[in-house]
CSV table of C-alpha atoms and ligand atoms in Angstrom, one decimal:
chain,number,residue,atom,x,y,z
A,13,MET,CA,-6.2,8.1,-32.4
A,14,GLY,CA,-4.3,4.9,-31.7
A,15,MET,CA,-6.3,1.7,-31.6
A,16,TYR,CA,-6.3,0.2,-28.2
A,17,PRO,CA,-7.2,-3.5,-27.5
A,18,ARG,CA,-10.5,-3.9,-25.7
A,19,VAL,CA,-12.0,-5.7,-22.7
A,20,ILE,CA,-15.6,-6.1,-22.0
A,21,ILE,CA,-17.3,-5.9,-18.6
A,22,THR,CA,-19.2,-9.1,-17.5
A,23,LYS,CA,-21.1,-7.6,-14.6
A,24,LYS,CA,-23.3,-4.6,-14.7
A,25,GLU,CA,-22.7,-3.3,-11.2
A,26,ILE,CA,-19.0,-2.7,-12.0
A,27,VAL,CA,-19.8,0.4,-14.1
A,28,GLU,CA,-21.7,2.1,-11.2
A,29,ARG,CA,-19.1,1.2,-8.6
A,30,LYS,CA,-16.4,3.1,-10.3
A,31,HIS,CA,-13.8,1.1,-8.5
A,32,PRO,CA,-10.4,1.6,-10.3
A,33,TRP,CA,-9.7,-2.1,-10.1
A,34,LEU,CA,-11.5,-4.5,-12.4
A,35,PHE,CA,-11.0,-8.0,-11.2
A,36,SER,CA,-10.4,-11.1,-13.5
A,37,GLN,CA,-14.0,-12.4,-13.1
A,38,ALA,CA,-15.4,-9.0,-14.0
A,39,VAL,CA,-13.8,-8.4,-17.4
A,40,LYS,CA,-13.1,-10.5,-20.6
A,41,PRO,CA,-10.5,-9.6,-23.3
A,42,LEU,CA,-11.9,-9.1,-26.8
A,43,ASP,CA,-8.5,-8.7,-28.5
A,44,GLU,CA,-5.0,-9.9,-28.0
A,45,ILE,CA,-3.6,-8.1,-25.0
A,46,HIS,CA,-0.3,-8.2,-23.2
A,47,GLU,CA,0.8,-7.4,-19.7
A,48,GLY,CA,0.9,-3.6,-19.1
A,49,ASP,CA,-1.0,-2.7,-22.3
A,50,ARG,CA,-3.4,0.2,-22.4
A,51,VAL,CA,-6.9,-1.1,-22.9
A,52,VAL,CA,-10.4,0.4,-23.6
A,53,VAL,CA,-13.1,-0.9,-21.3
A,54,LEU,CA,-16.5,-1.6,-22.9
A,55,ASP,CA,-19.8,-1.9,-20.9
A,56,GLN,CA,-22.2,-4.7,-21.7
A,57,SER,CA,-23.8,-2.8,-24.6
A,58,ARG,CA,-20.3,-2.4,-26.0
A,59,GLN,CA,-20.0,1.3,-25.3
A,60,PRO,CA,-16.6,2.4,-24.2
A,61,ILE,CA,-16.6,3.6,-20.6
A,62,ALA,CA,-13.0,3.7,-19.4
A,63,MET,CA,-9.4,3.1,-20.1
A,64,GLY,CA,-6.8,1.3,-18.1
A,65,HIS,CA,-3.7,-0.9,-17.9
A,66,TYR,CA,-4.1,-4.6,-18.4
A,67,HIS,CA,-2.4,-7.0,-16.0
A,68,ASN,CA,-2.3,-10.8,-15.7
A,69,GLY,CA,-3.1,-10.9,-12.0
A,70,THR,CA,-6.3,-11.0,-10.1
A,71,ILE,CA,-6.6,-7.2,-10.7
A,72,ARG,CA,-7.0,-7.5,-14.5
A,73,VAL,CA,-7.4,-3.8,-15.3
A,74,LYS,CA,-6.4,-0.7,-13.4
A,75,VAL,CA,-8.4,2.2,-14.6
A,76,PHE,CA,-6.7,5.5,-15.2
A,77,HIS,CA,-9.5,7.3,-17.1
A,78,TRP,CA,-13.3,7.2,-16.9
A,79,GLY,CA,-15.2,8.2,-20.0
A,80,LYS,CA,-14.8,8.0,-23.7
A,81,PRO,CA,-11.4,6.8,-25.0
A,82,ILE,CA,-8.9,9.6,-25.6
A,83,GLU,CA,-5.4,9.7,-26.9
A,84,ILE,CA,-2.9,8.9,-24.2
A,85,ASN,CA,0.1,11.1,-24.7
A,86,GLU,CA,2.2,13.6,-22.8
A,87,GLU,CA,-0.7,16.1,-22.7
A,88,PHE,CA,-3.0,13.5,-21.1
A,89,TRP,CA,-0.5,12.8,-18.2
A,90,PHE,CA,0.4,16.5,-17.9
A,91,GLU,CA,-3.3,17.5,-17.4
A,92,LYS,CA,-3.7,14.7,-14.8
A,93,LEU,CA,-0.5,15.7,-13.0
A,94,LYS,CA,-1.5,19.3,-13.0
A,95,LYS,CA,-4.8,18.4,-11.4
A,96,SER,CA,-3.1,16.3,-8.6
A,97,PHE,CA,-0.6,19.1,-8.0
A,98,ARG,CA,-3.3,21.7,-7.8
A,99,LYS,CA,-5.2,19.8,-5.1
A,100,ARG,CA,-2.1,19.8,-2.9
A,101,LEU,CA,-1.6,23.5,-3.5
A,102,LEU,CA,-5.2,24.3,-2.6
A,103,LEU,CA,-4.7,22.5,0.6
A,104,GLY,CA,-1.7,24.7,1.4
A,105,ILE,CA,0.6,21.7,1.9
A,106,PRO,CA,3.7,23.1,0.2
A,107,SER,CA,3.4,26.2,2.5
A,108,HIS,CA,4.7,24.3,5.5
A,109,THR,CA,6.9,21.7,3.9
A,110,ASN,CA,9.1,21.3,0.8
A,111,ALA,CA,8.4,17.5,0.9
A,112,PHE,CA,5.0,16.2,-0.1
A,113,ARG,CA,3.2,13.7,-2.2
A,114,ILE,CA,2.2,14.9,-5.6
A,115,VAL,CA,0.5,11.7,-6.8
A,116,HIS,CA,-1.2,9.1,-4.5
A,117,GLY,CA,-1.9,6.2,-6.8
A,118,GLU,CA,-5.6,5.2,-7.3
A,119,ALA,CA,-6.9,8.3,-5.5
A,120,ASP,CA,-5.4,10.5,-8.2
A,121,LEU,CA,-6.3,8.0,-11.0
A,122,PHE,CA,-2.6,7.1,-11.4
A,123,PRO,CA,-3.1,3.4,-10.4
A,124,GLY,CA,0.1,1.8,-9.3
A,125,LEU,CA,2.2,5.0,-9.1
A,126,THR,CA,3.2,7.2,-6.2
A,127,MET,CA,5.2,10.4,-6.7
A,128,ASP,CA,6.9,12.3,-3.9
A,129,TYR,CA,8.6,15.7,-4.1
A,130,TYR,CA,11.7,16.2,-2.0
A,131,ASN,CA,12.9,19.8,-2.3
A,132,GLY,CA,13.6,19.5,-6.0
A,133,VAL,CA,13.8,15.8,-6.3
A,134,VAL,CA,10.8,13.8,-7.7
A,135,SER,CA,10.9,10.3,-6.4
A,136,ILE,CA,8.5,7.8,-8.0
A,137,GLY,CA,7.3,4.4,-6.8
A,138,VAL,CA,6.0,2.2,-9.6
A,139,TYR,CA,3.8,-0.8,-8.7
A,140,SER,CA,2.5,-1.9,-12.2
A,141,GLU,CA,4.0,-2.7,-15.6
A,142,GLY,CA,1.5,-0.4,-17.2
A,143,MET,CA,2.6,2.6,-15.3
A,144,TRP,CA,6.3,1.7,-15.8
A,145,SER,CA,5.7,1.9,-19.6
A,146,GLU,CA,4.1,5.4,-19.2
A,147,LEU,CA,7.2,6.8,-17.4
A,148,SER,CA,8.8,8.6,-20.3
A,149,LEU,CA,5.6,10.5,-21.0
A,150,ILE,CA,5.2,11.2,-17.2
A,151,VAL,CA,8.8,12.5,-17.0
A,152,SER,CA,8.1,15.0,-19.7
A,153,ALA,CA,4.9,16.0,-18.0
A,154,ILE,CA,6.7,16.6,-14.7
A,155,LYS,CA,9.4,18.8,-16.3
A,156,ARG,CA,6.7,20.8,-18.1
A,157,LEU,CA,4.8,21.3,-14.9
A,158,LEU,CA,7.6,21.9,-12.3
A,159,LYS,CA,10.1,23.6,-14.7
A,160,GLU,CA,13.1,24.8,-12.7
A,161,ASP,CA,11.6,23.4,-9.5
A,162,VAL,CA,12.7,19.9,-10.5
A,163,LYS,CA,16.4,18.9,-10.5
A,164,ALA,CA,16.2,15.1,-10.6
A,165,ILE,CA,13.6,12.5,-11.3
A,166,TYR,CA,14.1,9.0,-9.9
A,167,ALA,CA,12.0,5.9,-10.0
A,168,ARG,CA,11.8,2.5,-8.3
A,169,LYS,CA,9.9,-0.3,-9.8
A,170,HIS,CA,8.4,-2.7,-7.3
A,171,THR,CA,6.7,-5.2,-9.6
A,172,GLY,CA,9.3,-8.0,-9.7
A,173,LYS,CA,11.2,-9.9,-7.0
A,174,THR,CA,13.9,-7.2,-6.7
A,175,VAL,CA,13.4,-3.5,-6.8
A,176,ILE,CA,14.8,-1.8,-9.9
A,177,SER,CA,15.9,1.8,-9.5
A,178,GLN,CA,16.6,4.3,-12.2
A,179,LEU,CA,17.6,7.9,-12.5
A,180,LEU,CA,15.3,9.2,-15.2
A,181,ASP,CA,16.3,12.8,-15.5
A,182,GLY,CA,18.8,15.3,-14.1
A,183,ASN,CA,20.6,14.8,-10.8
A,184,ALA,CA,20.8,16.3,-7.3
A,185,GLU,CA,22.6,15.7,-4.0
A,186,ASN,CA,21.8,12.6,-2.1
A,187,PRO,CA,20.6,12.6,0.6
A,188,ILE,CA,18.8,15.9,0.2
A,189,ILE,CA,17.8,18.1,3.1
A,190,CYS,CA,14.1,18.8,3.3
A,191,GLU,CA,12.1,20.8,5.8
A,192,GLU,CA,8.7,20.0,7.4
A,193,HIS,CA,7.1,22.3,10.0
A,194,SER,CA,10.5,23.9,10.7
A,195,ILE,CA,12.3,20.6,11.2
A,196,LYS,CA,15.1,19.6,8.8
A,197,PHE,CA,15.5,16.1,7.7
A,198,LEU,CA,17.6,14.1,5.2
A,199,VAL,CA,15.9,12.1,2.5
A,200,ASP,CA,18.0,9.3,0.9
A,201,TRP,CA,16.0,9.3,-2.3
A,202,LYS,CA,18.4,6.9,-4.0
A,203,HIS,CA,18.7,4.1,-1.4
A,204,GLY,CA,16.1,4.9,1.2
A,205,GLN,CA,12.9,2.9,1.9
A,206,LYS,CA,9.8,3.4,-0.4
A,207,THR,CA,10.5,6.8,-2.1
A,208,GLY,CA,13.0,7.8,0.6
A,209,HIS,CA,10.8,9.1,3.4
A,210,PHE,CA,7.4,8.4,5.0
A,211,LEU,CA,5.4,11.5,4.2
A,212,ASP,CA,2.2,9.8,5.2
A,213,GLN,CA,3.0,10.4,8.9
A,214,ARG,CA,3.4,14.2,8.6
A,215,ASP,CA,0.1,15.2,10.3
A,216,ASN,CA,0.6,12.5,13.0
A,217,ARG,CA,4.1,13.8,13.7
A,218,LEU,CA,2.6,17.2,14.6
A,219,LEU,CA,0.4,15.4,17.1
A,220,VAL,CA,3.4,13.7,18.6
A,221,ARG,CA,5.1,17.1,18.8
A,222,LYS,CA,2.2,18.5,20.7
A,223,TYR,CA,1.7,15.6,23.2
A,224,ALA,CA,4.7,13.4,23.6
A,225,LYS,CA,6.2,13.9,27.0
A,226,GLY,CA,9.1,12.7,29.3
A,227,LYS,CA,11.0,9.7,28.4
A,228,VAL,CA,10.1,8.8,24.8
A,229,LEU,CA,10.6,5.5,22.9
A,230,ASP,CA,10.4,5.5,19.1
A,231,LEU,CA,10.0,2.0,17.8
A,232,PHE,CA,10.6,1.3,14.1
A,233,SER,CA,12.1,4.8,14.0
A,234,TYR,CA,13.5,4.8,10.4
A,235,SER,CA,15.2,8.2,10.0
A,236,GLY,CA,13.6,9.6,13.2
A,237,GLY,CA,10.6,11.5,11.9
A,238,PHE,CA,8.7,11.0,15.1
A,239,SER,CA,11.7,11.5,17.4
A,240,LEU,CA,12.5,14.9,15.9
A,241,ASN,CA,9.0,16.0,16.6
A,242,ALA,CA,9.0,14.7,20.1
A,243,LEU,CA,12.2,16.6,20.7
A,244,ALA,CA,10.6,19.7,19.3
A,245,GLY,CA,7.9,19.3,21.9
A,246,LYS,CA,8.2,18.2,25.5
A,247,ALA,CA,10.4,15.1,25.3
A,248,LYS,CA,13.2,14.9,27.8
A,249,SER,CA,15.0,12.0,26.2
A,250,ILE,CA,14.5,9.8,23.2
A,251,THR,CA,15.3,6.2,22.4
A,252,LEU,CA,15.1,5.1,18.8
A,253,VAL,CA,15.0,1.4,17.8
A,254,ASP,CA,15.3,0.1,14.2
A,255,SER,CA,16.9,-2.9,12.7
A,256,SER,CA,18.4,-1.0,9.8
A,257,GLU,CA,21.9,0.5,10.2
A,258,ARG,CA,21.3,3.0,7.4
A,259,ALA,CA,18.0,4.2,9.0
A,260,LEU,CA,19.8,4.9,12.3
A,261,GLU,CA,22.6,6.7,10.5
A,262,LEU,CA,20.1,9.0,8.9
A,263,ALA,CA,18.3,9.5,12.2
A,264,LYS,CA,21.6,10.4,13.9
A,265,GLU,CA,22.4,13.0,11.3
A,266,ASN,CA,18.8,14.4,11.5
A,267,ILE,CA,19.1,14.8,15.2
A,268,ARG,CA,22.5,16.5,14.9
A,269,LEU,CA,21.0,18.9,12.3
A,270,ASN,CA,18.1,20.0,14.6
A,271,PHE,CA,18.8,19.1,18.2
A,272,PRO,CA,22.6,18.6,18.7
A,273,ASP,CA,22.3,18.6,22.5
A,274,ALA,CA,19.4,16.3,22.8
A,275,ASN,CA,19.5,13.2,25.1
A,276,VAL,CA,19.4,10.5,22.5
A,277,GLU,CA,20.0,6.7,22.4
A,278,LEU,CA,20.1,4.9,19.1
A,279,ILE,CA,19.6,1.1,19.2
A,280,LYS,CA,20.0,-1.3,16.3
A,281,ALA,CA,17.8,-4.2,17.2
A,282,ASP,CA,14.7,-6.2,16.3
A,283,VAL,CA,11.9,-4.5,18.1
A,284,PHE,CA,10.3,-7.7,19.4
A,285,ASP,CA,13.7,-8.8,20.9
A,286,PHE,CA,14.3,-5.3,22.3
A,287,LEU,CA,10.9,-5.3,24.1
A,288,ASN,CA,11.5,-8.8,25.5
A,289,GLU,CA,14.8,-7.8,26.9
A,290,THR,CA,14.3,-4.3,28.4
A,291,ASN,CA,13.1,-3.7,31.9
A,292,GLU,CA,12.7,0.1,31.4
A,293,ARG,CA,9.5,2.1,31.3
A,294,TRP,CA,8.6,5.0,29.1
A,295,ASP,CA,6.2,7.9,29.3
A,296,THR,CA,5.5,7.9,25.6
A,297,ILE,CA,5.9,5.1,23.1
A,298,ILE,CA,5.5,5.5,19.3
A,299,CYS,CA,5.1,2.2,17.5
A,300,ASP,CA,5.1,2.4,13.7
A,301,PRO,CA,6.0,-1.0,12.2
A,302,PRO,CA,6.2,-1.9,8.5
A,303,ALA,CA,3.2,-3.7,7.1
A,304,PHE,CA,3.1,-7.2,8.6
A,305,THR,CA,1.0,-8.4,5.7
A,306,LYS,CA,0.0,-7.2,2.3
A,307,HIS,CA,-2.5,-10.1,1.6
A,308,VAL,CA,-5.7,-11.3,3.3
A,309,ARG,CA,-4.1,-14.8,3.1
A,310,THR,CA,-1.6,-14.0,5.8
A,311,LEU,CA,-3.8,-11.7,7.8
A,312,PRO,CA,-4.3,-14.1,10.8
A,313,GLN,CA,-0.5,-14.3,11.4
A,314,ALA,CA,-0.2,-10.5,11.0
A,315,VAL,CA,-3.1,-9.9,13.5
A,316,ARG,CA,-1.3,-12.1,16.1
A,317,ALA,CA,2.0,-10.2,15.5
A,318,TYR,CA,0.3,-6.8,15.9
A,319,THR,CA,-1.5,-8.0,19.0
A,320,LYS,CA,1.7,-9.3,20.6
A,321,LEU,CA,3.6,-6.2,19.7
A,322,ASN,CA,1.0,-3.8,21.1
A,323,LYS,CA,0.7,-6.0,24.3
A,324,ASN,CA,4.4,-5.8,24.8
A,325,VAL,CA,4.4,-2.1,24.2
A,326,LEU,CA,1.6,-1.5,26.7
A,327,LEU,CA,3.6,-3.3,29.3
A,328,LYS,CA,6.5,-0.8,28.9
A,329,LEU,CA,4.4,2.3,29.5
A,330,SER,CA,4.6,4.1,32.8
A,331,LYS,CA,1.5,5.4,34.7
A,332,ASP,CA,-0.5,7.9,32.6
A,333,GLY,CA,1.7,6.9,29.6
A,334,TYR,CA,0.9,7.9,26.0
A,335,LEU,CA,0.8,5.4,23.2
A,336,PHE,CA,0.9,6.3,19.5
A,337,THR,CA,0.4,3.0,17.6
A,338,PHE,CA,0.1,2.4,13.9
A,339,SER,CA,-0.6,-0.1,11.2
A,340,CYS,CA,0.0,0.6,7.5
A,341,SER,CA,-1.3,-2.8,6.3
A,342,GLN,CA,-4.1,-2.1,3.9
A,343,VAL,CA,-5.9,-5.4,4.8
A,344,VAL,CA,-6.0,-4.4,8.5
A,345,VAL,CA,-9.1,-2.3,8.4
A,346,PRO,CA,-9.7,0.4,11.1
A,347,GLU,CA,-12.2,-1.7,13.1
A,348,LEU,CA,-9.7,-4.6,13.1
A,349,PHE,CA,-6.9,-2.3,14.3
A,350,ARG,CA,-9.1,-1.2,17.1
A,351,LYS,CA,-9.8,-4.8,18.0
A,352,ILE,CA,-6.1,-5.6,18.0
A,353,LEU,CA,-5.6,-2.9,20.6
A,354,PHE,CA,-8.6,-4.3,22.6
A,355,TRP,CA,-6.9,-7.8,22.6
A,356,ALA,CA,-3.5,-6.3,23.5
A,357,SER,CA,-5.1,-4.4,26.4
A,358,GLN,CA,-6.9,-7.5,27.7
A,359,GLN,CA,-3.6,-9.5,27.6
A,360,ALA,CA,-1.6,-6.7,29.2
A,361,GLN,CA,-4.4,-5.9,31.7
A,362,LYS,CA,-4.3,-2.2,30.9
A,363,ASN,CA,-7.1,0.3,30.8
A,364,THR,CA,-6.5,1.9,27.4
A,365,LEU,CA,-8.4,5.1,26.6
A,366,ILE,CA,-8.5,6.0,22.9
A,367,VAL,CA,-8.3,9.8,22.7
A,368,LYS,CA,-7.7,10.1,18.9
A,369,TYR,CA,-7.8,8.1,15.7
A,370,MET,CA,-5.2,9.0,13.1
A,371,HIS,CA,-4.8,8.4,9.4
A,372,GLN,CA,-2.4,9.2,6.6
A,373,SER,CA,-1.7,12.9,5.9
A,374,MET,CA,-3.8,15.0,3.5
A,375,ASP,CA,-1.6,14.7,0.5
A,376,HIS,CA,-2.4,10.9,0.6
A,377,PRO,CA,-6.1,11.1,0.0
A,378,GLU,CA,-8.6,8.2,-0.3
A,379,SER,CA,-10.9,8.1,-3.2
A,380,VAL,CA,-14.5,7.4,-2.2
A,381,PHE,CA,-14.5,4.7,-4.9
A,382,HIS,CA,-11.4,3.0,-3.6
A,383,PRO,CA,-11.7,2.3,0.2
A,384,GLU,CA,-8.4,0.3,0.0
A,385,GLY,CA,-6.7,3.7,-0.3
A,386,LEU,CA,-7.1,4.2,3.5
A,387,TYR,CA,-4.1,2.1,4.5
A,388,LEU,CA,-2.5,4.0,7.4
A,389,LYS,CA,-4.4,3.8,10.7
A,390,GLY,CA,-3.2,5.1,14.1
A,391,ILE,CA,-4.5,5.3,17.6
A,392,PHE,CA,-3.4,7.8,20.2
A,393,ALA,CA,-4.3,6.3,23.6
A,394,VAL,CA,-3.7,7.2,27.2
A,395,ILE,CA,-3.0,4.4,29.7
A,396,ASP,CA,-4.0,4.3,33.4
B,408,SAH,N1,8.3,5.7,11.8
B,408,SAH,C1,9.1,5.9,10.6
B,408,SAH,C2,8.7,4.9,9.5
B,408,SAH,C3,8.8,3.4,9.9
B,408,SAH,S1,9.0,2.4,8.6
B,408,SAH,C4,8.9,7.3,10.2
B,408,SAH,O1,8.1,8.0,10.8
B,408,SAH,O2,9.6,7.7,9.2
B,408,SAH,C5,9.4,0.9,9.3
B,408,SAH,C6,10.8,0.8,9.9
B,408,SAH,O3,10.9,-0.4,10.6
B,408,SAH,C7,11.9,0.7,8.9
B,408,SAH,O4,12.9,1.7,9.1
B,408,SAH,C8,12.6,-0.7,9.0
B,408,SAH,O5,14.0,-0.7,8.9
B,408,SAH,C9,12.2,-1.0,10.5
B,408,SAH,N2,12.0,-2.4,10.8
B,408,SAH,C10,11.3,-3.4,10.1
B,408,SAH,N3,11.2,-4.5,10.8
B,408,SAH,C11,11.8,-4.3,12.0
B,408,SAH,C12,12.0,-5.1,13.2
B,408,SAH,N4,11.6,-6.3,13.3
B,408,SAH,N5,12.7,-4.5,14.2
B,408,SAH,C13,13.2,-3.2,14.1
B,408,SAH,N6,13.0,-2.5,13.1
B,408,SAH,C14,12.3,-3.0,12.0
């Protein structure tokens, strides 16, 4: 077995917490280690307890294996991948869609890696140097697991200032047509946002399909995932707002594919400006902004922005209106998101009744040892 450099744990509690992130004050290197290296983690009595990738940031080690050290090779990643895939199969997810998340980072003990499947295309998001250097092994593992069900493997690396994209294997048409709960949608897996589509909203889109009514406004629409479901339900008309031209092009094509006769308005605008300028009212508003902050540092500004946004949205709802509002910022914890809606309702002088809390879909699970994994929060509310 290869010799891996070692780090030692400086605090006893760390071992029991089983948190996949070991922070800089909790570990000390014993050997020479470089960014992204695989390391063996020793407890205070120098017994090996885990393996992970070493990084120079505040999160020093991201654990990908608990237990005695083992050889990290294609077989290792294959077994892990098979386990992640099997969980999605057991939940029946691929039976109602051909687009789903196979690997959800820390929850599947692939820290810093997300892997989505889009009807034959595997699109990977990489958030750590360590995972980036495992990619060739992971690509072989994917091919061995999915065989002829995989036509292309693509990765985006998000660790530096600019995103690096790379076709790792095969090829397929882009955008590719996928299907979710009988709705077709295009995924631009080469140039789209994140891995190409937001699969984390799948379960919430069904809720929108069931309840959205009348005149519907889809803010931060991207390729129209919510709009398509509103149209499959009781929506009479739909207005989509997004600042990205490409997002609206995809949305337009998606609506043409499914509901060519629908009453649709596509608006390229900044949502904040749009809300300031319009005098219209809507029966249903969906508001799914990008993360306003990724760090606790900038949380106060983000909270103000979320509050203002939700206040302005509340003011645009008609009587008995429905609100579906979301935050995907990891640092905005569920209680805080509820408070944001409280402040927004105070300022807008609206009586907001929460009828349902929402989270990310089931193929994006949260490990009990990694509470940060619960990042997507939503509230379905009814307004007086
Ligand atoms: N609701 C979408 C996902 C939204 S992702 C879905 O279900 O698929 C966030 C979207 O907000 C992106 O498409 C991005 O282009 C857009 N966006 C970001 N900032 C914006 C702004 N200030 N105004 C309008 N759109 C914005």
